[in-house]
Amino acid sequence: MLAFFLLSISFTTKSSTYTLPANTLAQNNLALEDIPTLHEEMQLSFQSGVSLPYKKRLEQLKQMKKMISENEEAICNALKEDLNRPRFESVIYDSLIPLGEITEAIKHLKSWMAPEKKGFNLLAFPSSQWLQKEPVGTVLVIGSWNYPFMLSFVPVMGAIAAGNTVVLKPCNVSSACARLQAELVEKYMDPRIVSVVGPAIKGDRHTTAALLQHKFDTIFFTGSPDVGKVVARGAAEHLTPCILELGGKNPVFVDKSANVSLAAKRTIWGRNMNAGQQCISPDFVMVHKDVIDDFCKACKSWLNEFYANKDPKESKDFGRIVGDSQVQRIKKMLKGHRGKVIAGGEVDEETRYIAPTVVKVSLKSPALEDETFGPILWVVPVDDMEEAIRYQQTKPKPLTMYIFSSNESVTQRIVQNTSAGGVTVNGCLFHCGHPELPFGGVGNSGMGGYHGQASFDCFTHKKPVMDKKVWKDGGLLSDPFVLYAPWNDFKLAALRNLF
């Protein structure tokens, strides 16, 4: 059992009075049998109202900002241990992006919390009406291993800003990062607002299963579609809404009108961030047959440029695959693609190194079936963009899509006749970092979105409220008799004019 300490916080409901217990002081040591108690604690904490005031939300957001900014080196070191992540990438993804999101929330929190006034409606006259922003309650955030701090802390930030209490479950695949998340949250955050479970428990499956046995008010999950289905099934038992940030086979369209060198440059860059281990990476490229050779040459040239004409294995700017099983999965794809290797292809299982690789394949290649999640770019010649559109229409909806074209009609043809969570034209990744563009999937790539105000909204219930005014007019206008029985044709005719 846990050693709980009573806080001097009590609250009263119509039926009973509660004394609110604090969470354990050692979140790194929480075991599976502690999860029911933790869940109950966090629910009681929300019911106490401690997470609701603007000042408390602001305090915790500032603490999150301090937590990340004061521990950037520790974050980079953990990412180096788990993923051999280049420091540049670590700072951008797991420090600067979360800090930017938190700064945005601090700046706009009052306006996000403010009721949304709604307009006049004759049937309800006289009245005032608005949407009241209320937190959903106690939420569960299940993080991922590839960007463990960003993909945990940004949704946690949104949940805190919205006034919820949070249980955070980091992913133990990146174990050093999971342990550090627990240590930092314990040190900087109010345990009544956010607590961490999982780093002390081997693996992830049993912890997730134990958490899903309890009713949360929203679940935010980042991971694969297969695990997303498991989370959704568990949530369905409690009718719990989910935000699922999943993955997919993200396509790139390169039209013959495109700047081919720029398309290759930005695609190679986007593919090899974090050694290809990101859900928004360009996965395969459908290139107009007239420019396919130029595109392949440009890809090879940019690989040499990015890694200074050296072996990428020796480069400090290229990471490693997170685990042995992931190496074997990607290695199998390299063996079975039935195409031609343009660049790369080397594998060192001992150091979990897979070279940044470009492979030319056909639309029938087995490599196009599953998400790669590694540093391999599949390049496919197509007769034209119409063939590419037809192919993509038969596939599950991806998380992201990228289009390179200088022909506006071609660009709009692709945008309007395909579906994806989000699109960047003449670039890769960029739309995912814009605070006013919600980031999320559609269909097989997920549901719901976040970033910017959307991070607040996905943990908020916008409750419609109407204040019906009472006038001293004998009900002539404020309580019209046509609403009440007995009804007749005259009353019905009068009401028709109100719609």
Short mmCIF file of C-alpha atoms in Angstrom, two decimals:
data_model
loop_
_atom_site.label_atom_id
_atom_site.label_comp_id
_atom_site.label_asym_id
_atom_site.label_seq_id
_atom_site.Cartn_x
_atom_site.Cartn_y
_atom_site.Cartn_z
CA MET A 1 0.00 0.00 0.00
CA LEU A 2 1.01 3.59 -0.50
CA ALA A 3 1.86 5.96 2.29
CA PHE A 4 -0.64 8.78 1.89
CA PHE A 5 -0.61 12.08 3.67
CA LEU A 6 -3.73 14.06 4.46
CA LEU A 7 -3.84 17.56 3.16
CA SER A 8 -5.74 20.31 4.89
CA ILE A 9 -8.27 20.40 2.08
CA SER A 10 -11.85 19.40 2.65
CA PHE A 11 -14.88 19.92 0.49
CA THR A 12 -18.58 19.29 0.87
CA THR A 13 -21.17 17.95 -1.53
CA LYS A 14 -24.90 17.63 -0.90
CA SER A 15 -24.40 14.14 0.48
CA SER A 16 -21.00 14.00 2.15
CA THR A 17 -17.75 15.69 3.14
CA TYR A 18 -14.39 14.49 1.85
CA THR A 19 -10.84 14.94 3.05
CA LEU A 20 -8.52 14.98 0.07
CA PRO A 21 -5.42 12.72 0.26
CA ALA A 22 -2.23 13.68 -1.53
CA ASN A 23 -0.52 11.32 -3.90
CA THR A 24 2.55 9.30 -3.05
CA LEU A 25 5.81 11.24 -2.93
CA ALA A 26 7.55 8.54 -5.00
CA GLN A 27 5.73 8.35 -8.32
CA ASN A 28 8.60 6.31 -9.80
CA ASN A 29 7.67 3.49 -7.42
CA LEU A 30 3.96 3.17 -8.13
CA ALA A 31 2.97 -0.45 -8.72
CA LEU A 32 0.03 -2.00 -10.54
CA GLU A 33 -1.88 -2.50 -7.29
CA ASP A 34 -1.60 1.24 -6.59
CA ILE A 35 -3.56 2.25 -9.70
CA PRO A 36 -7.07 2.02 -8.14
CA THR A 37 -6.01 4.27 -5.27
CA LEU A 38 -4.29 6.71 -7.60
CA HIS A 39 -7.38 6.87 -9.82
CA GLU A 40 -9.63 7.53 -6.83
CA GLU A 41 -7.27 10.21 -5.53
CA MET A 42 -7.22 12.09 -8.78
CA GLN A 43 -11.00 11.97 -9.04
CA LEU A 44 -11.37 13.29 -5.49
CA SER A 45 -8.84 15.98 -6.29
CA PHE A 46 -10.93 17.14 -9.24
CA GLN A 47 -14.12 17.06 -7.19
CA SER A 48 -12.43 19.30 -4.61
CA GLY A 49 -12.17 22.06 -7.21
CA VAL A 50 -8.44 22.52 -6.67
CA SER A 51 -7.71 22.37 -10.42
CA LEU A 52 -10.41 24.87 -11.46
CA PRO A 53 -9.22 28.40 -10.56
CA TYR A 54 -7.43 30.47 -13.17
CA LYS A 55 -4.58 31.16 -10.73
CA LYS A 56 -4.01 27.44 -10.11
CA ARG A 57 -3.99 26.62 -13.79
CA LEU A 58 -1.58 29.46 -14.49
CA GLU A 59 0.67 28.39 -11.62
CA GLN A 60 0.92 24.84 -12.94
CA LEU A 61 1.55 25.99 -16.53
CA LYS A 62 4.39 28.17 -15.30
CA GLN A 63 5.73 25.22 -13.32
CA MET A 64 5.66 23.07 -16.47
CA LYS A 65 7.57 25.75 -18.34
CA LYS A 66 10.13 25.94 -15.54
CA MET A 67 10.35 22.14 -15.43
CA ILE A 68 11.31 21.88 -19.09
CA SER A 69 13.54 24.95 -19.33
CA GLU A 70 15.57 24.04 -16.22
CA ASN A 71 16.08 20.45 -17.37
CA GLU A 72 16.86 20.73 -21.06
CA GLU A 73 20.21 18.99 -20.67
CA ALA A 74 18.70 16.14 -18.66
CA ILE A 75 16.03 15.73 -21.34
CA CYS A 76 18.66 15.67 -24.10
CA ASN A 77 20.74 13.15 -22.15
CA ALA A 78 17.77 10.81 -21.69
CA LEU A 79 16.95 11.02 -25.39
CA LYS A 80 20.60 10.32 -26.20
CA GLU A 81 20.50 7.22 -23.99
CA ASP A 82 17.28 5.84 -25.48
CA LEU A 83 17.51 6.95 -29.12
CA ASN A 84 21.01 8.38 -29.62
CA ARG A 85 19.03 11.46 -30.63
CA PRO A 86 21.10 14.39 -31.96
CA ARG A 87 20.98 17.28 -29.52
CA PHE A 88 19.64 19.65 -32.18
CA GLU A 89 16.59 17.45 -32.76
CA SER A 90 16.08 16.89 -29.03
CA VAL A 91 16.06 20.59 -28.25
CA ILE A 92 13.64 21.41 -31.06
CA TYR A 93 11.12 18.63 -30.53
CA ASP A 94 11.22 17.86 -26.83
CA SER A 95 12.08 21.29 -25.41
CA LEU A 96 11.32 24.22 -27.72
CA ILE A 97 8.03 22.90 -29.11
CA PRO A 98 6.54 22.08 -25.67
CA LEU A 99 7.81 25.41 -24.31
CA GLY A 100 6.20 27.22 -27.22
CA GLU A 101 2.88 25.47 -26.60
CA ILE A 102 2.99 26.29 -22.88
CA THR A 103 3.86 29.93 -23.58
CA GLU A 104 0.91 30.13 -25.97
CA ALA A 105 -1.40 28.69 -23.30
CA ILE A 106 -0.16 31.10 -20.62
CA LYS A 107 -0.67 34.04 -22.96
CA HIS A 108 -4.22 33.12 -23.98
CA LEU A 109 -5.53 31.19 -20.97
CA LYS A 110 -8.01 33.84 -19.85
CA SER A 111 -9.55 34.16 -23.29
CA TRP A 112 -9.68 30.39 -23.73
CA MET A 113 -11.49 30.04 -20.39
CA ALA A 114 -13.95 32.86 -21.08
CA PRO A 115 -17.57 31.94 -21.89
CA GLU A 116 -18.48 32.18 -25.58
CA LYS A 117 -21.50 34.44 -26.01
CA LYS A 118 -24.08 33.27 -28.53
CA GLY A 119 -26.56 35.20 -30.57
CA PHE A 120 -30.24 36.14 -30.37
CA ASN A 121 -32.97 33.59 -31.00
CA LEU A 122 -36.56 34.77 -31.30
CA LEU A 123 -38.09 31.61 -29.86
CA ALA A 124 -36.07 31.99 -26.63
CA PHE A 125 -36.50 35.77 -26.36
CA PRO A 126 -35.78 37.41 -23.97
CA SER A 127 -32.61 35.58 -22.93
CA SER A 128 -28.85 35.59 -22.86
CA GLN A 129 -26.91 32.48 -23.84
CA TRP A 130 -23.36 31.29 -23.88
CA LEU A 131 -21.07 28.27 -23.93
CA GLN A 132 -19.58 27.65 -20.49
CA LYS A 133 -16.08 26.13 -20.67
CA GLU A 134 -15.89 23.32 -18.13
CA PRO A 135 -13.14 20.71 -17.69
CA VAL A 136 -14.18 17.16 -18.44
CA GLY A 137 -12.75 15.83 -15.13
CA THR A 138 -9.93 13.36 -14.57
CA VAL A 139 -8.08 12.46 -17.76
CA LEU A 140 -5.55 9.84 -18.79
CA VAL A 141 -2.64 10.74 -21.09
CA ILE A 142 -0.75 7.78 -22.56
CA GLY A 143 2.52 8.94 -24.08
CA SER A 144 4.72 7.54 -26.82
CA TRP A 145 8.42 6.62 -27.00
CA ASN A 146 9.57 8.47 -30.12
CA TYR A 147 9.10 12.04 -28.83
CA PRO A 148 8.45 11.16 -25.22
CA PHE A 149 8.51 14.63 -23.66
CA MET A 150 6.64 16.51 -26.37
CA LEU A 151 3.99 13.82 -26.83
CA SER A 152 3.37 13.63 -23.07
CA PHE A 153 3.80 17.20 -21.89
CA VAL A 154 1.83 19.00 -24.63
CA PRO A 155 -1.44 17.09 -24.02
CA VAL A 156 -0.85 17.30 -20.25
CA MET A 157 -0.47 21.05 -20.69
CA GLY A 158 -3.81 21.22 -22.51
CA ALA A 159 -5.53 19.19 -19.81
CA ILE A 160 -4.13 21.39 -17.02
CA ALA A 161 -5.06 24.59 -18.87
CA ALA A 162 -8.61 23.28 -19.21
CA GLY A 163 -8.82 22.66 -15.43
CA ASN A 164 -8.59 18.87 -15.27
CA THR A 165 -6.59 16.50 -13.10
CA VAL A 166 -4.26 14.23 -15.04
CA VAL A 167 -2.79 10.75 -14.81
CA LEU A 168 0.21 10.48 -17.14
CA LYS A 169 1.39 7.09 -18.39
CA PRO A 170 4.78 7.47 -20.19
CA CYS A 171 5.95 4.80 -22.61
CA ASN A 172 8.65 2.52 -21.18
CA VAL A 173 10.14 1.67 -24.57
CA SER A 174 12.20 4.83 -24.04
CA SER A 175 12.84 3.90 -20.42
CA ALA A 176 15.30 6.64 -19.45
CA CYS A 177 12.84 9.24 -20.72
CA ALA A 178 9.94 7.62 -18.85
CA ARG A 179 11.87 7.66 -15.58
CA LEU A 180 12.87 11.28 -16.08
CA GLN A 181 9.27 12.32 -16.77
CA ALA A 182 8.20 10.82 -13.46
CA GLU A 183 11.07 12.49 -11.60
CA LEU A 184 10.39 15.91 -13.11
CA VAL A 185 6.62 15.80 -12.58
CA GLU A 186 7.11 14.73 -8.99
CA LYS A 187 9.60 17.56 -8.38
CA TYR A 188 7.82 20.44 -10.12
CA MET A 189 4.10 19.71 -10.32
CA ASP A 190 1.30 19.59 -7.76
CA PRO A 191 0.49 15.86 -7.37
CA ARG A 192 -3.17 16.76 -6.90
CA ILE A 193 -3.14 18.09 -10.48
CA VAL A 194 -0.89 15.64 -12.34
CA SER A 195 0.67 12.33 -11.34
CA VAL A 196 2.69 9.72 -13.21
CA VAL A 197 2.35 5.95 -13.23
CA GLY A 198 4.25 3.28 -15.16
CA PRO A 199 8.03 3.78 -15.10
CA ALA A 200 8.48 1.33 -12.21
CA ILE A 201 6.38 -1.36 -13.94
CA LYS A 202 8.02 -3.55 -16.60
CA GLY A 203 6.67 -3.00 -20.09
CA ASP A 204 3.55 -1.04 -20.96
CA ARG A 205 0.78 -3.52 -21.69
CA HIS A 206 -0.14 -4.45 -18.12
CA THR A 207 -0.13 -0.86 -16.88
CA THR A 208 -2.30 0.32 -19.75
CA ALA A 209 -4.72 -2.57 -19.24
CA ALA A 210 -4.98 -1.80 -15.52
CA LEU A 211 -5.63 1.89 -16.21
CA LEU A 212 -8.32 1.09 -18.78
CA GLN A 213 -10.28 -0.81 -16.15
CA HIS A 214 -11.10 2.55 -14.56
CA LYS A 215 -13.36 5.28 -15.84
CA PHE A 216 -11.55 8.40 -16.95
CA ASP A 217 -13.37 11.37 -18.41
CA THR A 218 -11.14 11.58 -21.50
CA ILE A 219 -8.25 9.43 -22.72
CA PHE A 220 -5.50 10.90 -24.88
CA PHE A 221 -3.35 8.26 -26.58
CA THR A 222 -0.40 8.58 -28.95
CA GLY A 223 0.84 5.41 -30.65
CA SER A 224 0.09 2.85 -33.31
CA PRO A 225 -3.36 2.14 -34.80
CA ASP A 226 -3.28 -1.41 -33.37
CA VAL A 227 -2.77 -0.21 -29.79
CA GLY A 228 -5.18 2.66 -30.45
CA LYS A 229 -7.90 0.10 -31.11
CA VAL A 230 -7.15 -1.56 -27.76
CA VAL A 231 -7.41 1.79 -25.99
CA ALA A 232 -10.66 2.62 -27.79
CA ARG A 233 -12.19 -0.74 -26.83
CA GLY A 234 -11.23 -0.21 -23.19
CA ALA A 235 -12.62 3.32 -23.23
CA ALA A 236 -15.86 2.12 -24.79
CA GLU A 237 -16.61 0.03 -21.71
CA HIS A 238 -16.97 3.30 -19.77
CA LEU A 239 -18.27 5.44 -22.67
CA THR A 240 -15.09 7.49 -22.32
CA PRO A 241 -14.26 9.78 -25.26
CA CYS A 242 -10.79 9.41 -26.79
CA ILE A 243 -8.31 11.54 -28.63
CA LEU A 244 -6.23 9.07 -30.64
CA GLU A 245 -3.06 10.35 -32.29
CA LEU A 246 -2.01 7.40 -34.43
CA GLY A 247 0.12 6.94 -37.52
CA GLY A 248 -0.13 5.90 -41.10
CA LYS A 249 1.61 5.52 -44.42
CA ASN A 250 2.15 9.20 -45.20
CA PRO A 251 2.34 9.88 -48.95
CA VAL A 252 4.24 12.55 -50.84
CA PHE A 253 3.05 13.72 -54.28
CA VAL A 254 5.73 15.19 -56.58
CA ASP A 255 4.28 16.68 -59.76
CA LYS A 256 6.40 17.33 -62.84
CA SER A 257 5.87 21.07 -62.23
CA ALA A 258 7.59 20.88 -58.82
CA ASN A 259 11.00 22.19 -57.89
CA VAL A 260 12.46 18.69 -57.84
CA SER A 261 15.60 19.51 -55.87
CA LEU A 262 13.61 21.32 -53.19
CA ALA A 263 11.11 18.45 -53.03
CA ALA A 264 13.95 15.96 -52.52
CA LYS A 265 15.67 18.17 -49.95
CA ARG A 266 12.62 18.67 -47.77
CA THR A 267 11.46 15.07 -48.10
CA ILE A 268 14.87 13.63 -47.15
CA TRP A 269 15.02 16.05 -44.21
CA GLY A 270 11.55 15.11 -42.99
CA ARG A 271 12.12 11.39 -43.48
CA ASN A 272 15.30 11.22 -41.41
CA MET A 273 14.42 13.32 -38.38
CA ASN A 274 14.69 10.98 -35.36
CA ALA A 275 15.92 8.29 -37.78
CA GLY A 276 12.48 8.21 -39.37
CA GLN A 277 10.75 7.35 -36.11
CA GLN A 278 7.95 9.90 -36.20
CA CYS A 279 4.33 9.50 -37.15
CA ILE A 280 4.37 12.54 -39.45
CA SER A 281 7.37 11.43 -41.53
CA PRO A 282 6.99 11.26 -45.29
CA ASP A 283 6.91 7.52 -45.91
CA PHE A 284 6.71 7.06 -49.67
CA VAL A 285 6.87 9.41 -52.64
CA MET A 286 4.77 9.14 -55.79
CA VAL A 287 6.82 11.00 -58.41
CA HIS A 288 5.75 11.91 -61.93
CA LYS A 289 7.64 9.57 -64.27
CA ASP A 290 9.11 12.52 -66.22
CA VAL A 291 11.12 13.67 -63.17
CA ILE A 292 11.70 10.38 -61.30
CA ASP A 293 15.38 10.11 -62.25
CA ASP A 294 16.07 13.71 -61.28
CA PHE A 295 14.29 13.18 -57.97
CA CYS A 296 16.31 10.06 -57.11
CA LYS A 297 19.59 11.80 -57.96
CA ALA A 298 18.59 14.79 -55.84
CA CYS A 299 17.72 12.54 -52.91
CA LYS A 300 21.15 10.93 -53.03
CA SER A 301 22.83 14.33 -53.34
CA TRP A 302 20.98 15.77 -50.33
CA LEU A 303 21.83 12.73 -48.21
CA ASN A 304 25.50 13.41 -48.92
CA GLU A 305 25.03 17.11 -48.20
CA PHE A 306 23.25 16.58 -44.88
CA TYR A 307 25.86 14.16 -43.61
CA ALA A 308 28.89 16.00 -45.03
CA ASN A 309 29.74 13.26 -47.52
CA LYS A 310 30.55 10.97 -44.61
CA ASP A 311 29.16 7.66 -43.51
CA PRO A 312 25.94 8.64 -41.65
CA LYS A 313 26.87 6.01 -39.08
CA GLU A 314 29.67 8.31 -37.96
CA SER A 315 27.56 11.45 -38.07
CA LYS A 316 26.48 13.12 -34.83
CA ASP A 317 23.38 14.30 -36.69
CA PHE A 318 21.76 10.90 -37.21
CA GLY A 319 20.05 8.84 -34.52
CA ARG A 320 19.42 5.17 -33.87
CA ILE A 321 16.44 2.82 -33.84
CA VAL A 322 14.90 2.52 -30.39
CA GLY A 323 15.03 -1.27 -29.94
CA ASP A 324 16.09 -4.63 -31.37
CA SER A 325 12.59 -5.71 -32.41
CA GLN A 326 12.13 -2.47 -34.34
CA VAL A 327 15.47 -3.05 -36.12
CA GLN A 328 14.36 -6.54 -37.18
CA ARG A 329 11.03 -5.25 -38.49
CA ILE A 330 12.68 -2.56 -40.64
CA LYS A 331 15.40 -4.97 -41.79
CA LYS A 332 12.67 -7.32 -43.01
CA MET A 333 11.15 -4.50 -45.07
CA LEU A 334 14.57 -3.83 -46.60
CA LYS A 335 14.87 -7.45 -47.67
CA GLY A 336 11.39 -7.79 -49.16
CA HIS A 337 10.74 -4.56 -51.09
CA ARG A 338 11.40 -6.02 -54.58
CA GLY A 339 12.87 -2.72 -55.75
CA LYS A 340 16.22 -0.99 -56.35
CA VAL A 341 18.29 0.63 -53.60
CA ILE A 342 19.30 4.13 -54.70
CA ALA A 343 21.22 5.08 -51.55
CA GLY A 344 21.96 3.57 -48.15
CA GLY A 345 20.64 0.17 -47.15
CA GLU A 346 23.26 -0.68 -44.50
CA VAL A 347 22.18 -2.25 -41.19
CA ASP A 348 24.20 -2.69 -37.99
CA GLU A 349 22.07 -4.66 -35.57
CA GLU A 350 24.53 -4.36 -32.69
CA THR A 351 24.34 -0.56 -32.60
CA ARG A 352 20.71 -0.44 -33.86
CA TYR A 353 21.87 1.58 -36.87
CA ILE A 354 19.95 1.63 -40.13
CA ALA A 355 21.39 3.95 -42.76
CA PRO A 356 19.23 6.67 -44.30
CA THR A 357 18.00 4.84 -47.36
CA VAL A 358 16.22 5.57 -50.64
CA VAL A 359 14.63 2.69 -52.53
CA LYS A 360 12.85 2.84 -55.88
CA VAL A 361 9.83 0.50 -55.95
CA SER A 362 6.55 0.03 -57.79
CA LEU A 363 3.05 0.64 -56.44
CA LYS A 364 2.77 -3.14 -56.01
CA SER A 365 5.74 -3.39 -53.63
CA PRO A 366 5.10 -5.01 -50.22
CA ALA A 367 7.00 -2.07 -48.73
CA LEU A 368 3.97 0.15 -49.33
CA GLU A 369 1.65 -1.90 -47.14
CA ASP A 370 2.75 -0.97 -43.61
CA GLU A 371 4.11 2.18 -41.98
CA THR A 372 7.91 2.11 -42.13
CA PHE A 373 8.76 4.10 -38.98
CA GLY A 374 12.41 4.10 -39.93
CA PRO A 375 14.87 5.97 -42.19
CA ILE A 376 13.77 4.45 -45.50
CA LEU A 377 12.14 6.51 -48.24
CA TRP A 378 10.25 4.52 -50.86
CA VAL A 379 10.17 6.29 -54.25
CA VAL A 380 7.50 5.28 -56.75
CA PRO A 381 7.16 6.43 -60.38
CA VAL A 382 3.61 7.21 -61.54
CA ASP A 383 2.26 8.20 -64.95
CA ASP A 384 0.70 11.36 -63.55
CA MET A 385 -0.89 12.77 -60.40
CA GLU A 386 -4.23 11.24 -61.35
CA GLU A 387 -2.73 7.77 -60.97
CA ALA A 388 -1.30 8.83 -57.60
CA ILE A 389 -4.70 10.14 -56.47
CA ARG A 390 -6.47 6.94 -57.51
CA TYR A 391 -3.92 4.86 -55.63
CA GLN A 392 -4.18 6.93 -52.46
CA GLN A 393 -7.99 6.81 -52.51
CA THR A 394 -7.81 3.03 -52.03
CA LYS A 395 -5.60 3.25 -48.93
CA PRO A 396 -6.29 4.03 -45.25
CA LYS A 397 -6.34 7.74 -44.50
CA PRO A 398 -2.86 8.88 -43.43
CA LEU A 399 -1.93 11.27 -40.63
CA THR A 400 -0.12 13.65 -42.99
CA MET A 401 0.22 14.27 -46.69
CA TYR A 402 2.78 16.32 -48.60
CA ILE A 403 2.43 17.82 -52.07
CA PHE A 404 5.16 19.36 -54.21
CA SER A 405 3.80 21.24 -57.20
CA SER A 406 3.99 24.66 -58.86
CA ASN A 407 0.67 24.07 -60.60
CA GLU A 408 -2.16 25.37 -58.39
CA SER A 409 -4.85 23.35 -60.20
CA VAL A 410 -2.85 20.13 -59.67
CA THR A 411 -2.33 21.00 -56.00
CA GLN A 412 -6.04 21.65 -55.43
CA ARG A 413 -6.96 18.52 -57.35
CA ILE A 414 -4.88 16.44 -54.91
CA VAL A 415 -6.08 18.30 -51.79
CA GLN A 416 -9.76 18.05 -52.74
CA ASN A 417 -9.73 14.40 -53.85
CA THR A 418 -7.72 12.79 -51.06
CA SER A 419 -8.09 12.66 -47.28
CA ALA A 420 -5.46 13.05 -44.57
CA GLY A 421 -5.14 14.41 -41.07
CA GLY A 422 -3.26 17.44 -42.44
CA VAL A 423 -1.35 18.64 -45.49
CA THR A 424 1.74 20.73 -46.20
CA VAL A 425 2.21 21.97 -49.76
CA ASN A 426 5.80 22.34 -50.98
CA GLY A 427 7.17 21.23 -47.63
CA CYS A 428 7.11 18.50 -45.01
CA LEU A 429 6.11 18.54 -41.33
CA PHE A 430 5.47 22.30 -41.17
CA HIS A 431 1.68 22.31 -40.70
CA CYS A 432 2.09 20.09 -37.62
CA GLY A 433 3.86 22.85 -35.68
CA HIS A 434 1.50 25.76 -36.36
CA PRO A 435 -0.39 26.66 -33.14
CA GLU A 436 -3.54 27.68 -35.01
CA LEU A 437 -3.72 24.46 -37.05
CA PRO A 438 -5.06 21.54 -34.96
CA PHE A 439 -2.89 18.47 -35.37
CA GLY A 440 -4.60 15.08 -35.57
CA GLY A 441 -5.62 12.21 -37.75
CA VAL A 442 -8.70 10.99 -39.57
CA GLY A 443 -9.99 7.46 -39.97
CA ASN A 444 -7.21 4.94 -39.40
CA SER A 445 -4.75 7.69 -38.41
CA GLY A 446 -6.75 8.86 -35.42
CA MET A 447 -9.49 11.11 -34.11
CA GLY A 448 -9.43 14.51 -32.44
CA GLY A 449 -6.74 17.16 -32.63
CA TYR A 450 -4.58 19.34 -30.46
CA HIS A 451 -1.91 22.11 -30.43
CA GLY A 452 -2.66 25.72 -29.54
CA GLN A 453 -6.21 26.31 -28.36
CA ALA A 454 -7.19 22.88 -29.68
CA SER A 455 -5.13 21.37 -26.81
CA PHE A 456 -7.42 23.23 -24.39
CA ASP A 457 -10.59 22.41 -26.31
CA CYS A 458 -10.03 18.66 -26.46
CA PHE A 459 -10.18 18.46 -22.65
CA THR A 460 -13.10 20.90 -22.36
CA HIS A 461 -16.86 20.49 -22.47
CA LYS A 462 -18.53 23.56 -23.93
CA LYS A 463 -21.74 23.52 -21.92
CA PRO A 464 -24.64 25.47 -23.45
CA VAL A 465 -26.26 27.76 -20.87
CA MET A 466 -29.35 29.93 -21.39
CA ASP A 467 -30.55 32.53 -18.92
CA LYS A 468 -34.24 33.11 -19.65
CA LYS A 469 -35.23 36.59 -18.58
CA VAL A 470 -38.36 37.29 -16.53
CA TRP A 471 -40.05 40.56 -17.44
CA LYS A 472 -42.95 42.30 -15.76
CA ASP A 473 -44.98 42.32 -18.95
CA GLY A 474 -47.68 39.86 -17.96
CA GLY A 475 -46.01 37.31 -20.23
CA LEU A 476 -46.93 39.18 -23.41
CA LEU A 477 -43.37 38.95 -24.77
CA SER A 478 -41.38 37.13 -22.12
CA ASP A 479 -43.78 34.18 -21.74
CA PRO A 480 -45.96 34.00 -24.86
CA PHE A 481 -49.21 32.10 -24.48
CA VAL A 482 -48.79 30.35 -27.86
CA LEU A 483 -46.30 27.95 -26.24
CA TYR A 484 -48.83 26.41 -23.89
CA ALA A 485 -51.75 24.00 -24.25
CA PRO A 486 -54.44 23.89 -25.30
CA TRP A 487 -52.96 24.24 -28.76
CA ASN A 488 -54.82 25.29 -31.88
CA ASP A 489 -54.15 26.29 -35.48
CA PHE A 490 -53.66 29.94 -34.56
CA LYS A 491 -50.87 29.10 -32.07
CA LEU A 492 -49.23 26.78 -34.59
CA ALA A 493 -49.34 29.46 -37.28
CA ALA A 494 -47.81 31.95 -34.84
CA LEU A 495 -45.00 29.58 -33.95
CA ARG A 496 -44.25 28.89 -37.62
CA ASN A 497 -43.19 32.51 -37.92
CA LEU A 498 -40.52 31.97 -35.26
CA PHE A 499 -38.61 29.34 -37.25
#
